[in-house]
Coordinates of N, CA and C in Angstrom, one line a residue:
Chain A
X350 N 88.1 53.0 -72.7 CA 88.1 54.3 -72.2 C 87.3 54.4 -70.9
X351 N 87.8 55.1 -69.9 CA 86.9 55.4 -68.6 C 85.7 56.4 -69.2
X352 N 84.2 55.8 -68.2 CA 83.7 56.6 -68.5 C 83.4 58.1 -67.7
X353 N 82.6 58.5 -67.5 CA 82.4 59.5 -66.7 C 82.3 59.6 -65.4
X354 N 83.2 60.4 -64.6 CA 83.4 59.9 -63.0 C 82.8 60.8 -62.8
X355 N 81.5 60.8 -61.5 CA 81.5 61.5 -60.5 C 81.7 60.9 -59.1
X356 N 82.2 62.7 -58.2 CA 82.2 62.0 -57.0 C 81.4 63.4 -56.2
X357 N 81.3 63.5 -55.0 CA 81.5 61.5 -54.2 C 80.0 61.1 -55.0
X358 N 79.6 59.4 -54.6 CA 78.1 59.6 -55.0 C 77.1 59.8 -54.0
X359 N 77.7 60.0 -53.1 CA 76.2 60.3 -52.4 C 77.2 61.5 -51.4
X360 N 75.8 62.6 -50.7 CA 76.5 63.8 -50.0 C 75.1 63.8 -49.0
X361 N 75.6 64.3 -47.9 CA 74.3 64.3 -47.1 C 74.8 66.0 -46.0
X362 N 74.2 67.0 -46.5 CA 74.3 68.4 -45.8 C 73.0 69.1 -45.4
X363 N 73.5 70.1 -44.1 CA 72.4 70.9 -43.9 C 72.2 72.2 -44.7
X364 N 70.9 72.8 -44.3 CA 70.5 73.7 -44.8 C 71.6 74.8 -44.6
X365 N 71.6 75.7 -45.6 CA 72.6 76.6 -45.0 C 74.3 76.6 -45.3
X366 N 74.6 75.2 -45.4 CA 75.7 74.6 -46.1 C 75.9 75.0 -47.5
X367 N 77.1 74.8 -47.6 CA 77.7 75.1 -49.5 C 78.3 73.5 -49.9
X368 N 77.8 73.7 -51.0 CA 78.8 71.9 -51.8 C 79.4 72.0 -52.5
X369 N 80.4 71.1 -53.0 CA 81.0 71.0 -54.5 C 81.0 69.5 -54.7
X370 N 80.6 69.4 -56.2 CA 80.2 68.2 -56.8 C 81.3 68.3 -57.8
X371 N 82.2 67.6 -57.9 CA 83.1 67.1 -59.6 C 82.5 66.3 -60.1
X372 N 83.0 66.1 -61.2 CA 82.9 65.5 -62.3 C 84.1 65.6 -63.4
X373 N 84.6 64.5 -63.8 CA 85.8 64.0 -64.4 C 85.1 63.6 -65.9
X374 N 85.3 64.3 -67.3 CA 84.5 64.0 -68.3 C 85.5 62.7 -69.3
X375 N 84.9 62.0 -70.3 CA 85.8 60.6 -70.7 C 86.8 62.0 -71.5
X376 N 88.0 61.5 -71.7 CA 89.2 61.6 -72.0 C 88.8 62.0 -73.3
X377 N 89.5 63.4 -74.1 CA 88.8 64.1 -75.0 C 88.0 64.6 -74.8
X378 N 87.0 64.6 -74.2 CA 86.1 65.2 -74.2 C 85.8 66.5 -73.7
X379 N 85.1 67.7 -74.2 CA 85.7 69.4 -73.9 C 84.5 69.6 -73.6
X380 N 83.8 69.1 -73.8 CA 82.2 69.7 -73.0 C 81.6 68.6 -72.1
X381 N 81.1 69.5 -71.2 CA 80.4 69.2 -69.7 C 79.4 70.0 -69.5
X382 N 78.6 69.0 -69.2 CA 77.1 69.6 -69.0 C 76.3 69.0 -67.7
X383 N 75.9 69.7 -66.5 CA 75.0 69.8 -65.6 C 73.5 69.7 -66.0
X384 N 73.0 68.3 -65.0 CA 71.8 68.2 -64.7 C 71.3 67.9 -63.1
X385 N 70.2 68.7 -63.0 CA 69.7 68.4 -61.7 C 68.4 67.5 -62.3
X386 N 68.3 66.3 -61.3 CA 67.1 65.4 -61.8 C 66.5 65.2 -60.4
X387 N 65.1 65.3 -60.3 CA 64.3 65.2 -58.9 C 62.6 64.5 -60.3
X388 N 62.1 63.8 -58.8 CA 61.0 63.1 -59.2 C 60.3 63.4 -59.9
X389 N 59.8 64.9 -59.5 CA 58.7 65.5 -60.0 C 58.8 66.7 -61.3
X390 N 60.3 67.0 -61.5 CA 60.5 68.0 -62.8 C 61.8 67.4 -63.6
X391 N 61.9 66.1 -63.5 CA 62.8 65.6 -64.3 C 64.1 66.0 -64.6
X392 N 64.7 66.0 -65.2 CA 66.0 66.5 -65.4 C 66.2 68.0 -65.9
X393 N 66.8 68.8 -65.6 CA 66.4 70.3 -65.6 C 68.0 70.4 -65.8
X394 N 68.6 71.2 -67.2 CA 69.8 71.6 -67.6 C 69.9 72.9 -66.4
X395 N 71.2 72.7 -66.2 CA 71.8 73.9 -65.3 C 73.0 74.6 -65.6
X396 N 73.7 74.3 -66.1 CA 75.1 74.9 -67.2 C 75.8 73.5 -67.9
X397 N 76.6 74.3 -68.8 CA 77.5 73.7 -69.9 C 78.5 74.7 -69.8
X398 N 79.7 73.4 -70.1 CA 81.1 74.6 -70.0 C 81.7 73.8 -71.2
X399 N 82.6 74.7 -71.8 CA 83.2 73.8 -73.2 C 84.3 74.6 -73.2
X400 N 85.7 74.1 -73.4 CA 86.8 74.6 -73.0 C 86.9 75.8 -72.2
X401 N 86.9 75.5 -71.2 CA 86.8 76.2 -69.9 C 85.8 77.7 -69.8
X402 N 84.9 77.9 -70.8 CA 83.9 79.0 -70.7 C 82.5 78.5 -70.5
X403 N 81.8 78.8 -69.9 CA 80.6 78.5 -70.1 C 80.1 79.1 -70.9
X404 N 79.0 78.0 -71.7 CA 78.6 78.2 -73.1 C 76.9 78.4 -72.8
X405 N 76.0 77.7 -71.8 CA 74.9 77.4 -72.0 C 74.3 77.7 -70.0
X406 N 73.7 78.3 -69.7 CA 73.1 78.5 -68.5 C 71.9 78.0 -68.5
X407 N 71.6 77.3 -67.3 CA 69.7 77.1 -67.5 C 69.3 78.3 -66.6
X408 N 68.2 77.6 -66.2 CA 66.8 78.8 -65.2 C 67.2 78.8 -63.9
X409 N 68.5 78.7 -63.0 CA 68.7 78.4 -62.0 C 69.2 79.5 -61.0
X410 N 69.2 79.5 -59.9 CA 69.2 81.2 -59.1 C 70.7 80.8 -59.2
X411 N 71.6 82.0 -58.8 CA 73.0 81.8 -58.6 C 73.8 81.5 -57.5
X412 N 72.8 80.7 -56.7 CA 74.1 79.9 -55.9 C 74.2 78.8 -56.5
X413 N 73.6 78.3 -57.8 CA 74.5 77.5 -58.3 C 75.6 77.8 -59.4
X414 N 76.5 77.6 -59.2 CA 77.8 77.8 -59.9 C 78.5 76.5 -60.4
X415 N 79.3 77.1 -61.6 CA 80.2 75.7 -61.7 C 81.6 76.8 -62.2
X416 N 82.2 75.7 -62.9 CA 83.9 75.8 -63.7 C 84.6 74.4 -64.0
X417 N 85.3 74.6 -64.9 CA 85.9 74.1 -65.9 C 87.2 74.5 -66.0
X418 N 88.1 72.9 -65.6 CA 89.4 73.6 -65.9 C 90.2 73.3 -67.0
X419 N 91.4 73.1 -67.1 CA 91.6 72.8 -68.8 C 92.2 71.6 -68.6
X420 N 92.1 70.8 -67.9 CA 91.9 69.2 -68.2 C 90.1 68.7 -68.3
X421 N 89.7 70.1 -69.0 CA 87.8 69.5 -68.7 C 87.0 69.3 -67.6
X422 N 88.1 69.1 -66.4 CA 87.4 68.2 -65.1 C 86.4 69.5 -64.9
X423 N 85.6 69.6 -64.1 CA 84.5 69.9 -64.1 C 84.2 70.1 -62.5
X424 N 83.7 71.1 -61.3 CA 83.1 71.2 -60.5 C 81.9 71.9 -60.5
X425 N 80.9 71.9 -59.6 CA 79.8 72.6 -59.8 C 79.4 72.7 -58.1
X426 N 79.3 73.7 -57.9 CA 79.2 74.5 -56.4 C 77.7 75.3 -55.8
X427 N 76.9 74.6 -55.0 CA 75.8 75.1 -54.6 C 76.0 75.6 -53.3
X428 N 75.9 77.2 -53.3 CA 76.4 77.7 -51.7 C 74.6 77.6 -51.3
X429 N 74.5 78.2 -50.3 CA 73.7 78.2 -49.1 C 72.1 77.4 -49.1
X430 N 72.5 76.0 -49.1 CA 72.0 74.8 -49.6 C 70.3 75.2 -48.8
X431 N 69.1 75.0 -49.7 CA 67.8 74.7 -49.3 C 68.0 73.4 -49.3
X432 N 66.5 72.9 -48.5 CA 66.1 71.4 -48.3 C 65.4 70.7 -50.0
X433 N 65.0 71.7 -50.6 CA 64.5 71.7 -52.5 C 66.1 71.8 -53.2
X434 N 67.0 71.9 -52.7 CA 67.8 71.3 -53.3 C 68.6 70.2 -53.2
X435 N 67.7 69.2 -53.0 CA 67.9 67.9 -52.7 C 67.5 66.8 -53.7
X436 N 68.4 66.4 -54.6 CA 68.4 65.9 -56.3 C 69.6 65.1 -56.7
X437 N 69.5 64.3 -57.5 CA 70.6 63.5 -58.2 C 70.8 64.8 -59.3
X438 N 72.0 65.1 -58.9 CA 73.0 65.8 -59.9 C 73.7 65.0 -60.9
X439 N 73.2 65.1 -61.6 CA 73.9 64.3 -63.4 C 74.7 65.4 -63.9
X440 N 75.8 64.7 -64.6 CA 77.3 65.3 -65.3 C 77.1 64.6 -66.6
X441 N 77.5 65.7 -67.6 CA 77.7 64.5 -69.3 C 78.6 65.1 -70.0
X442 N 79.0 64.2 -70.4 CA 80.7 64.8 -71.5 C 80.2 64.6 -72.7
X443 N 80.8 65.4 -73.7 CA 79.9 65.2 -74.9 C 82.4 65.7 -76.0
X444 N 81.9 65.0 -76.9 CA 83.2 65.9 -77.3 C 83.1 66.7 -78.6
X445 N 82.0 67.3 -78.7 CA 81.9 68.7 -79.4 C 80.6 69.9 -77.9
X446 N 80.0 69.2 -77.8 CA 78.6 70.0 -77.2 C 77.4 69.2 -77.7
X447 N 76.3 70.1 -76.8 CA 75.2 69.3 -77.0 C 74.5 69.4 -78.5
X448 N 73.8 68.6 -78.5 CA 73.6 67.4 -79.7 C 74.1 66.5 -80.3
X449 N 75.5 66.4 -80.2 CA 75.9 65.5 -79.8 C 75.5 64.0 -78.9
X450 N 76.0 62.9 -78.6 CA 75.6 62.0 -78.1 C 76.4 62.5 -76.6
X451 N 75.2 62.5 -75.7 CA 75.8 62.4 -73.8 C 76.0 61.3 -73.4
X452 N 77.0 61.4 -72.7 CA 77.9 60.4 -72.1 C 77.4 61.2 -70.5
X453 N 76.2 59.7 -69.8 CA 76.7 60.6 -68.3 C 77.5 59.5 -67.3
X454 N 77.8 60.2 -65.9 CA 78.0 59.6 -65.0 C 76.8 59.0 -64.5
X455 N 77.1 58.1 -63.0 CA 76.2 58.2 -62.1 C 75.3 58.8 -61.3
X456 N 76.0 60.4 -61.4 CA 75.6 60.8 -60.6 C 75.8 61.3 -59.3
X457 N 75.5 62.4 -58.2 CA 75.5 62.4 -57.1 C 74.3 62.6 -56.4
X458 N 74.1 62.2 -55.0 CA 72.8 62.1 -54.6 C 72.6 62.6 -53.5
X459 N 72.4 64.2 -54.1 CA 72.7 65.1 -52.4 C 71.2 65.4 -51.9
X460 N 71.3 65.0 -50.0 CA 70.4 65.4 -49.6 C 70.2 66.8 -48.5
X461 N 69.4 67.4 -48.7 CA 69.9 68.0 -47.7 C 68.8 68.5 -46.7
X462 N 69.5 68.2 -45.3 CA 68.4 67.8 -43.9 C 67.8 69.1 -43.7
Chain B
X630 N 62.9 78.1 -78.3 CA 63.1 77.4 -77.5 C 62.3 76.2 -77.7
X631 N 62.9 74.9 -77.3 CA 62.6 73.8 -77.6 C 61.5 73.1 -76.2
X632 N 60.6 72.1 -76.3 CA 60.3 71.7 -75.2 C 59.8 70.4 -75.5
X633 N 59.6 69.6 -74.9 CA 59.3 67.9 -74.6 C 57.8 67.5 -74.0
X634 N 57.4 66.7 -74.3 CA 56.3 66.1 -73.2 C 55.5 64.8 -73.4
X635 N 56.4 64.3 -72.4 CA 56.2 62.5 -72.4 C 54.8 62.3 -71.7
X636 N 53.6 61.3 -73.1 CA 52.4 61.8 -72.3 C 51.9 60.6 -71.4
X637 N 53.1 59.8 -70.9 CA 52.7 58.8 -70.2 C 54.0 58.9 -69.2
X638 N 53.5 59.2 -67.9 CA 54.4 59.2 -66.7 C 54.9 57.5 -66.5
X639 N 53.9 56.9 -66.7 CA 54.2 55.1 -66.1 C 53.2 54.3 -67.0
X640 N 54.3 53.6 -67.6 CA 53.4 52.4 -68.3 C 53.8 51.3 -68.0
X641 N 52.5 50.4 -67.7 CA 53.2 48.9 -67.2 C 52.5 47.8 -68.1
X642 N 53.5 46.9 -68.7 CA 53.5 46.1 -69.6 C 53.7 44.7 -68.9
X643 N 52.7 43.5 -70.1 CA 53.5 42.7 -69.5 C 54.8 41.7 -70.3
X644 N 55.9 41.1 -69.9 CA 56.5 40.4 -70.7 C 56.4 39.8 -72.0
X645 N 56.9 40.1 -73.1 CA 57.2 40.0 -74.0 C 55.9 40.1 -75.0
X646 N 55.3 41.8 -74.4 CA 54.0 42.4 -75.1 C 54.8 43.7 -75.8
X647 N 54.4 44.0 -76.7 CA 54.4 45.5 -77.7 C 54.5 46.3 -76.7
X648 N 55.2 47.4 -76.8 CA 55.2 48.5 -75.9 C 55.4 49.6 -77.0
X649 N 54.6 50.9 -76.5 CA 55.1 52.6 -77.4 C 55.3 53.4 -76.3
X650 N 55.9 54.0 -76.1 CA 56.1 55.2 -75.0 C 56.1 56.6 -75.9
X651 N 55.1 57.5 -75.8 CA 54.9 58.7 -76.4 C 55.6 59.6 -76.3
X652 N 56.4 60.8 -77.3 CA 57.1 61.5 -77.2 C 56.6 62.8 -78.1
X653 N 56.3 64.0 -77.4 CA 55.9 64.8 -78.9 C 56.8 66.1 -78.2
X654 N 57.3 66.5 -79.2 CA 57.7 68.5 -78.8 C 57.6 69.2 -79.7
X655 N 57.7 71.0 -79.1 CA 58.1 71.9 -79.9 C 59.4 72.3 -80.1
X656 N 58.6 72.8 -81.2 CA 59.5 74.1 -81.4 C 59.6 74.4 -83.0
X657 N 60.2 75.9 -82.8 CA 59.8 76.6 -84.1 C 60.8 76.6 -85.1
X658 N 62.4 76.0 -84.6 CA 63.5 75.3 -85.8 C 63.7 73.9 -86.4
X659 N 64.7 73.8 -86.6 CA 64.8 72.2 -87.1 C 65.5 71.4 -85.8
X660 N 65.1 70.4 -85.6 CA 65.3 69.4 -84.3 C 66.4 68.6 -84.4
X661 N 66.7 67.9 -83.6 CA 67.5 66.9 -83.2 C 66.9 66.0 -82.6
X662 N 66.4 64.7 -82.3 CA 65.6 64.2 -81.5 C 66.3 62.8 -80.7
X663 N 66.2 62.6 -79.3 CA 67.1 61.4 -79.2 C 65.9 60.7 -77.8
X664 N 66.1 59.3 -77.8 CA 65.8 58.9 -76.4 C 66.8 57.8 -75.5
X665 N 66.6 58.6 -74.1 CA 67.8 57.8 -73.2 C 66.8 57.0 -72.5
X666 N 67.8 55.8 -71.7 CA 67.5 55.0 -70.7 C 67.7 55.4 -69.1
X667 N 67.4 54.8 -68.3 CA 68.1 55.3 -66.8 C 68.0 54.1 -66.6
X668 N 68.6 53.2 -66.0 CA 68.3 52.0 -65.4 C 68.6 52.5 -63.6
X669 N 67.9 51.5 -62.4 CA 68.3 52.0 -61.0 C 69.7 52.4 -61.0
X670 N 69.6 53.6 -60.1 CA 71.1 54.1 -59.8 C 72.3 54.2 -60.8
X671 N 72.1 54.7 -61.6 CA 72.8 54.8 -62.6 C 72.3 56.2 -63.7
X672 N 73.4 56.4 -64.3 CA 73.3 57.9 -65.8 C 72.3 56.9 -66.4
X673 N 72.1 58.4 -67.6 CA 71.4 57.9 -68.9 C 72.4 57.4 -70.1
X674 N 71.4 56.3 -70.5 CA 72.4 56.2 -71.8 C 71.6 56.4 -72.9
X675 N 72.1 56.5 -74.4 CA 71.3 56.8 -75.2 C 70.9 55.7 -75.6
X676 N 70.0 55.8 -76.3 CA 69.5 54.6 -77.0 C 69.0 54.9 -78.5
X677 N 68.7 55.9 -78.6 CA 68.6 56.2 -80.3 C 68.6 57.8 -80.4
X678 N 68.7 58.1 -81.9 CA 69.1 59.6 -82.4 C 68.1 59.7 -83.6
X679 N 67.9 61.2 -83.7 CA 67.4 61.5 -85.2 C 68.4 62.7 -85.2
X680 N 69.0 62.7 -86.3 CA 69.3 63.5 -87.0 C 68.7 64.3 -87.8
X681 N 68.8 63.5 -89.1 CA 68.3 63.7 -90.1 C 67.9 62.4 -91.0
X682 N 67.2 62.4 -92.5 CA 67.3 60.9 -93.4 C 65.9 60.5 -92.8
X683 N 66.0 58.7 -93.1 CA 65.1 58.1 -92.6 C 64.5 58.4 -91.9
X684 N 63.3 58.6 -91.2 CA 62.7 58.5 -90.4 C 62.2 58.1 -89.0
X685 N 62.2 56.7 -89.7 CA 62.1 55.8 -88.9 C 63.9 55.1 -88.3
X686 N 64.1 55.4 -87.0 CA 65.6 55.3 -86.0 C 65.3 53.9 -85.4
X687 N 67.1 53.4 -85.7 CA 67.2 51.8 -84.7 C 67.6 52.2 -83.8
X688 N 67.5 51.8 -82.9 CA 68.6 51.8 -81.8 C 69.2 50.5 -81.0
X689 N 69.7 50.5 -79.7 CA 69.9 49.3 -79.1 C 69.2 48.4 -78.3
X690 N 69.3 47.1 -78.0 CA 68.0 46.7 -77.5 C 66.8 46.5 -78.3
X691 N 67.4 46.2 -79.4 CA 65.8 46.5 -80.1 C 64.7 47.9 -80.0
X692 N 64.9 48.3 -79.9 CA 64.1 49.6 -80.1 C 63.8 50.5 -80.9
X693 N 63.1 51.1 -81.2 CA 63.1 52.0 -82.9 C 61.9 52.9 -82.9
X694 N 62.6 54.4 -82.8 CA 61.4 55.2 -83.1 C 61.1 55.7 -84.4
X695 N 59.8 56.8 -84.4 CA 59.9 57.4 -85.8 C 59.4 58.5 -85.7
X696 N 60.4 59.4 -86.0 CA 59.9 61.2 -86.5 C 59.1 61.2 -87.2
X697 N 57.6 61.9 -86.8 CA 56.7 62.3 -87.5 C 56.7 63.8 -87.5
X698 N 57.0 64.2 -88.6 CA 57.6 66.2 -88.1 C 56.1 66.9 -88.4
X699 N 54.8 66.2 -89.2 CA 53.5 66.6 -89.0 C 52.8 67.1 -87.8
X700 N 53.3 65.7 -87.0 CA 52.6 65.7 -85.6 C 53.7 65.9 -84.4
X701 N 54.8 66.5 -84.7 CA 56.1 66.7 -84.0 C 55.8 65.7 -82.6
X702 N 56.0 64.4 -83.4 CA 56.3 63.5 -82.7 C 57.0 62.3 -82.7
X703 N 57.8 61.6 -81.7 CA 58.7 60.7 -81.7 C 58.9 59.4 -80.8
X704 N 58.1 58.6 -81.2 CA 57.6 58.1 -80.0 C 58.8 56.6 -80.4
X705 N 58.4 56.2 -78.9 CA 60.0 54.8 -79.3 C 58.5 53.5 -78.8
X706 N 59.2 52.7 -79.8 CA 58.5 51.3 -79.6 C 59.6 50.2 -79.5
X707 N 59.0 49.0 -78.6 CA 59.4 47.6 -79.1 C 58.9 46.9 -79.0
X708 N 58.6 46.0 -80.3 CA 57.7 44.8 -80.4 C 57.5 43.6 -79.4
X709 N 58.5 43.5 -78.2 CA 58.5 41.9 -77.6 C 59.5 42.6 -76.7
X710 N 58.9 43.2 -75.4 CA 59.6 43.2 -74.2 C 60.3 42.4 -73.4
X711 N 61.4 43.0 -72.6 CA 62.0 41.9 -71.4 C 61.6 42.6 -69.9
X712 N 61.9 41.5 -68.9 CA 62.1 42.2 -67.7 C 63.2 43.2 -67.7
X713 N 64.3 43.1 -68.2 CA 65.3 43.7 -67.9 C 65.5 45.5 -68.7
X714 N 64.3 45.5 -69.5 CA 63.3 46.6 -70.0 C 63.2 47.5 -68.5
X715 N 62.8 46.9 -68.1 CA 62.4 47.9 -66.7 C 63.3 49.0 -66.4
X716 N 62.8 50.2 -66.4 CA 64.1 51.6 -66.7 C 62.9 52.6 -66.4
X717 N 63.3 53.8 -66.5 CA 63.0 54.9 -67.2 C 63.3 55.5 -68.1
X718 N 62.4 55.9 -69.4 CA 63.1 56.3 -70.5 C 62.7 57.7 -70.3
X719 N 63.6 58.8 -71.1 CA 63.6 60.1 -71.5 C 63.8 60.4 -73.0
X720 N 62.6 61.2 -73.6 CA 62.7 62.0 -74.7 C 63.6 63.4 -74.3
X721 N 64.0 63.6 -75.1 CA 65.1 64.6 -75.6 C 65.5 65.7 -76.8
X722 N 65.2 66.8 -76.8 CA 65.4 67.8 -77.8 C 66.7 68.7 -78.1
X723 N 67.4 68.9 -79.1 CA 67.7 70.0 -79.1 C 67.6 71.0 -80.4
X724 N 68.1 72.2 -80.7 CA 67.9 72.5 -82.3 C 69.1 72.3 -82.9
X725 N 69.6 72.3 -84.0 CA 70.6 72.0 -85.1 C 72.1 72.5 -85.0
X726 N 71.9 73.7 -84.4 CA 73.0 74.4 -84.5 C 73.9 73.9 -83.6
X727 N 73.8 72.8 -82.5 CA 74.7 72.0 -82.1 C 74.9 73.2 -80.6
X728 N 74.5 73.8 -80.4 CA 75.3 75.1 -79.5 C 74.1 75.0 -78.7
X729 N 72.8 74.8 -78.4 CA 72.2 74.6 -77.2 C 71.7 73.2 -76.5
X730 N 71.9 73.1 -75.7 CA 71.5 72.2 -74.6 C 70.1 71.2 -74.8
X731 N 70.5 69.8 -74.4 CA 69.4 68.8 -74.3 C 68.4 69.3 -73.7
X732 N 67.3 69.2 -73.9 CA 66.0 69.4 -73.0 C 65.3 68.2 -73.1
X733 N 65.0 67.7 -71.7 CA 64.6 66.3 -71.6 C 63.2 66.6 -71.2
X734 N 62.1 65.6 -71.6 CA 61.6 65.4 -71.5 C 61.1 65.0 -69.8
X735 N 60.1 64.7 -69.0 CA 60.1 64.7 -67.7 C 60.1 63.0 -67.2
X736 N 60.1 61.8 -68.3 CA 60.3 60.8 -68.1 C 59.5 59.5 -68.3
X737 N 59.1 58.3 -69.0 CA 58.6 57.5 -68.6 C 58.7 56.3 -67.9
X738 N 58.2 55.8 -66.8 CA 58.6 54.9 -66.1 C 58.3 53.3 -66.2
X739 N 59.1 52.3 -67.7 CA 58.2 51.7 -67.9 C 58.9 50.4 -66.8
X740 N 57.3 49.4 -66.7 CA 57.8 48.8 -65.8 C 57.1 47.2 -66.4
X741 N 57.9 46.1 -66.4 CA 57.7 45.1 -67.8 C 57.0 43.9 -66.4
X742 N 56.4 43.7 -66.7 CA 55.5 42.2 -65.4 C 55.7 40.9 -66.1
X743 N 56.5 40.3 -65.3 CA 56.4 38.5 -65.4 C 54.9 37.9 -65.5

């Protein structure tokens, strides 16, 4: 089985800029779950979507967004990018939800100037 | 609400010495407890679970922690490190009902010396 794709892996934008991050979850799998990981506050949940609803929101302002479509694939969209939002974005398939065992990608590793 | 706190940011060991990396959380339900790896540039993977049962959890790599739900804590050990040990590990929570979200712990960084 493939495992978890993200792309691209690395993104380099200015301030002010909007992104979109995918994520492709392993085959079966109906939940997808966002992490933002930076040095100093570790991995910080940011949403879960499980057949195409989101189920689980973290602490994050709302220009971060995501969706879920019904092949699971997964995007997640930060409009009017700060230079603090500059983090390895982690993706994880799970095939019920969390507690379950996460399956993540690599990753993306957006900076932004 | 659940929360984590790994009380060692960086531990450095040397080759094929005992290592514990500390893990304790709250919270006011019944748990789920798990710890991941990161190796450079790469996701986490898991490396062990509590559910429920035993206590004491194997995992891969040799590794093995043990829920103490007195001192709500979970700390992962292994007796005889490698270089290839070198990672960061994360503790991990959630509650039972399966419907909320991992909450990780902020990370330890262990780092194994020749």
């Amino acid at each position: 089985k493939a495992g978890v794709t993200q792309t691209p892996r690395y993104l380099i934008k200015t301030r002010g800029q909007q992104v979109t991050l995918s994520c492709s979850p392993i085959s079966g799998h109906r939940s997808v779950s966002w992490y933002q990981q930076t040095p100093g506050q570790g991995l910080q949940f940011l949403f879960e979507y499980f057949s195409e609803t989101q189920r689980n929101k973290g602490n994050f302002p709302g220009r971060f967004s995501g969706r879920q479509f019904s092949n699971s694939r997964s995007e997640m969209n930060v409009s009017t990018l700060e230079l603090g939002d500059s983090a390895l974005y982690l993706c994880a398939s799970s095939s019920t939800g969390p507690g379950e065992k996460l399956f993540f990608g690599s990753g993306t590793q957006l900076s932004v100037l | 609400a659940q929360s984590v706190t790994q009380l060692d940011s960086q531990v450095p060991v040397f080759e094929e010495a005992p290592v514990e990396l500390r893990c304790n959380y709250s919270s006011s339900v019944s748990v789920y407890l798990f710890w991941y790896v990161q190796y450079p540039n790469q996701g986490l993977q898991l490396l062990l679970k509590y559910l429920s049962g035993s206590t004491l959890v194997k995992g891969i790599n040799g590794f093995e922690a043990e829920f103490n739900k007195s001192q709500t804590s979970f700390h992962l050990r292994k007796p005889s490190v490698h270089i290839s040990d070198t990672a960061e590990y994360f503790c991990a929570v959630s509650d039972t009902s399966g419907n909320t979200p991992l909450v990780f712990g902020k990370g330890t960084r262990l780092s194994v010396i020749a």
